[in-house]
């Protein structure tokens, strides 16, 4: 009887060990998949950041051009007002 109980116990321990080995292999596989996914996400984020930087630079260029245009138009209006005022003063004298 004692021998049968020991063989059953040994078999149960062997089964538990096999299950733990399978679990460990599954965890290792999962960890590898997660690391691969993280690496892909990092690459996508870097690509997105590069695209975003390009868009920001383009937008900054557009704002610079708009500012330049506004200064030119504003300067032209001021020059026109000064010329008109000088003409008005000259005709009144």
mmCIF file of C-alpha atoms in Angstrom:
data_model
loop_
_atom_site.group_PDB
_atom_site.id
_atom_site.type_symbol
_atom_site.label_atom_id
_atom_site.label_comp_id
_atom_site.label_asym_id
_atom_site.label_seq_id
_atom_site.Cartn_x
_atom_site.Cartn_y
_atom_site.Cartn_z
ATOM 1 C CA UNK A 1 0.000 0.000 0.000
ATOM 2 C CA UNK A 2 2.747 2.383 0.975
ATOM 3 C CA UNK A 3 4.477 1.856 -2.385
ATOM 4 C CA UNK A 4 1.288 2.630 -4.316
ATOM 5 C CA UNK A 5 0.717 5.833 -2.358
ATOM 6 C CA UNK A 6 4.305 6.923 -2.989
ATOM 7 C CA UNK A 7 3.985 6.214 -6.713
ATOM 8 C CA UNK A 8 0.732 8.170 -6.833
ATOM 9 C CA UNK A 9 2.334 11.055 -4.973
ATOM 10 C CA UNK A 10 5.351 10.944 -7.268
ATOM 11 C CA UNK A 11 3.036 10.954 -10.294
ATOM 12 C CA UNK A 12 1.123 13.930 -8.912
ATOM 13 C CA UNK A 13 4.362 15.831 -8.299
ATOM 14 C CA UNK A 14 5.476 15.032 -11.818
ATOM 15 C CA UNK A 15 2.165 16.311 -13.204
ATOM 16 C CA UNK A 16 2.409 19.487 -11.136
ATOM 17 C CA UNK A 17 5.987 20.003 -12.356
ATOM 18 C CA UNK A 18 4.861 19.546 -15.967
ATOM 19 C CA UNK A 19 2.069 22.065 -15.477
ATOM 20 C CA UNK A 20 4.462 24.586 -13.972
ATOM 21 C CA UNK A 21 6.884 24.022 -16.854
ATOM 22 C CA UNK A 22 4.080 24.661 -19.364
ATOM 23 C CA UNK A 23 2.986 27.732 -17.420
ATOM 24 C CA UNK A 24 6.539 29.050 -17.360
ATOM 25 C CA UNK A 25 6.868 28.481 -21.114
ATOM 26 C CA UNK A 26 3.568 30.290 -21.700
ATOM 27 C CA UNK A 27 4.688 33.227 -19.575
ATOM 28 C CA UNK A 28 7.995 33.371 -21.439
ATOM 29 C CA UNK A 29 6.197 33.344 -24.800
ATOM 30 C CA UNK A 30 3.797 36.040 -23.610
ATOM 31 C CA UNK A 31 6.672 38.171 -22.332
ATOM 32 C CA UNK A 32 8.405 37.857 -25.709
ATOM 33 C CA UNK A 33 5.230 38.906 -27.536
ATOM 34 C CA UNK A 34 4.730 41.886 -25.227
ATOM 35 C CA UNK A 35 8.317 43.021 -25.701
ATOM 36 C CA UNK A 36 7.891 42.767 -29.469
ATOM 37 C CA UNK A 37 4.688 44.784 -29.308
ATOM 38 C CA UNK A 38 6.363 47.431 -27.174
ATOM 39 C CA UNK A 39 9.222 47.683 -29.664
ATOM 40 C CA UNK A 40 6.723 48.154 -32.505
ATOM 41 C CA UNK A 41 4.864 50.827 -30.537
ATOM 42 C CA UNK A 42 8.100 52.689 -29.843
ATOM 43 C CA UNK A 43 8.917 52.682 -33.547
ATOM 44 C CA UNK A 44 5.438 53.950 -34.431
ATOM 45 C CA UNK A 45 5.723 56.706 -31.823
ATOM 46 C CA UNK A 46 9.097 57.791 -33.211
ATOM 47 C CA UNK A 47 7.644 57.873 -36.728
ATOM 48 C CA UNK A 48 4.643 59.861 -35.516
ATOM 49 C CA UNK A 49 6.898 62.305 -33.693
ATOM 50 C CA UNK A 50 8.918 62.870 -36.861
ATOM 51 C CA UNK A 51 5.735 63.549 -38.842
ATOM 52 C CA UNK A 52 4.466 65.887 -36.126
ATOM 53 C CA UNK A 53 7.731 67.836 -36.119
ATOM 54 C CA UNK A 54 7.500 68.269 -39.876
ATOM 55 C CA UNK A 55 3.927 69.541 -39.586
ATOM 56 C CA UNK A 56 4.890 71.978 -36.814
ATOM 57 C CA UNK A 57 7.757 73.336 -38.897
ATOM 58 C CA UNK A 58 5.413 73.799 -41.853
ATOM 59 C CA UNK A 59 2.891 75.596 -39.667
ATOM 60 C CA UNK A 60 5.614 77.830 -38.215
ATOM 61 C CA UNK A 61 6.665 78.750 -41.745
ATOM 62 C CA UNK A 62 3.105 79.688 -42.595
ATOM 63 C CA UNK A 63 2.796 81.874 -39.503
ATOM 64 C CA UNK A 64 6.077 83.585 -40.361
ATOM 65 C CA UNK A 65 4.805 84.324 -43.857
ATOM 66 C CA UNK A 66 1.520 85.644 -42.458
ATOM 67 C CA UNK A 67 3.337 87.894 -40.018
ATOM 68 C CA UNK A 68 5.553 89.246 -42.798
ATOM 69 C CA UNK A 69 2.489 89.988 -44.943
ATOM 70 C CA UNK A 70 0.700 91.735 -42.082
ATOM 71 C CA UNK A 71 3.755 93.908 -41.408
ATOM 72 C CA UNK A 72 4.015 94.846 -45.076
ATOM 73 C CA UNK A 73 0.326 95.720 -45.345
ATOM 74 C CA UNK A 74 0.385 97.615 -42.046
ATOM 75 C CA UNK A 75 3.510 99.507 -43.077
ATOM 76 C CA UNK A 76 1.926 100.375 -46.413
ATOM 77 C CA UNK A 77 -1.204 101.682 -44.696
ATOM 78 C CA UNK A 78 0.832 103.814 -42.306
ATOM 79 C CA UNK A 79 2.937 105.184 -45.175
ATOM 80 C CA UNK A 80 -0.233 105.990 -47.123
ATOM 81 C CA UNK A 81 -1.772 107.768 -44.128
ATOM 82 C CA UNK A 82 1.418 109.810 -43.616
ATOM 83 C CA UNK A 83 1.542 110.742 -47.307
ATOM 84 C CA UNK A 84 -2.139 111.700 -47.306
ATOM 85 C CA UNK A 85 -1.706 113.766 -44.152
ATOM 86 C CA UNK A 86 1.349 115.510 -45.618
ATOM 87 C CA UNK A 87 -0.607 116.231 -48.806
ATOM 88 C CA UNK A 88 -3.521 117.594 -46.821
ATOM 89 C CA UNK A 89 -1.248 119.815 -44.765
ATOM 90 C CA UNK A 90 0.564 121.008 -47.891
ATOM 91 C CA UNK A 91 -2.703 122.006 -49.584
ATOM 92 C CA UNK A 92 -3.853 123.937 -46.516
ATOM 93 C CA UNK A 93 -0.767 126.071 -46.311
#
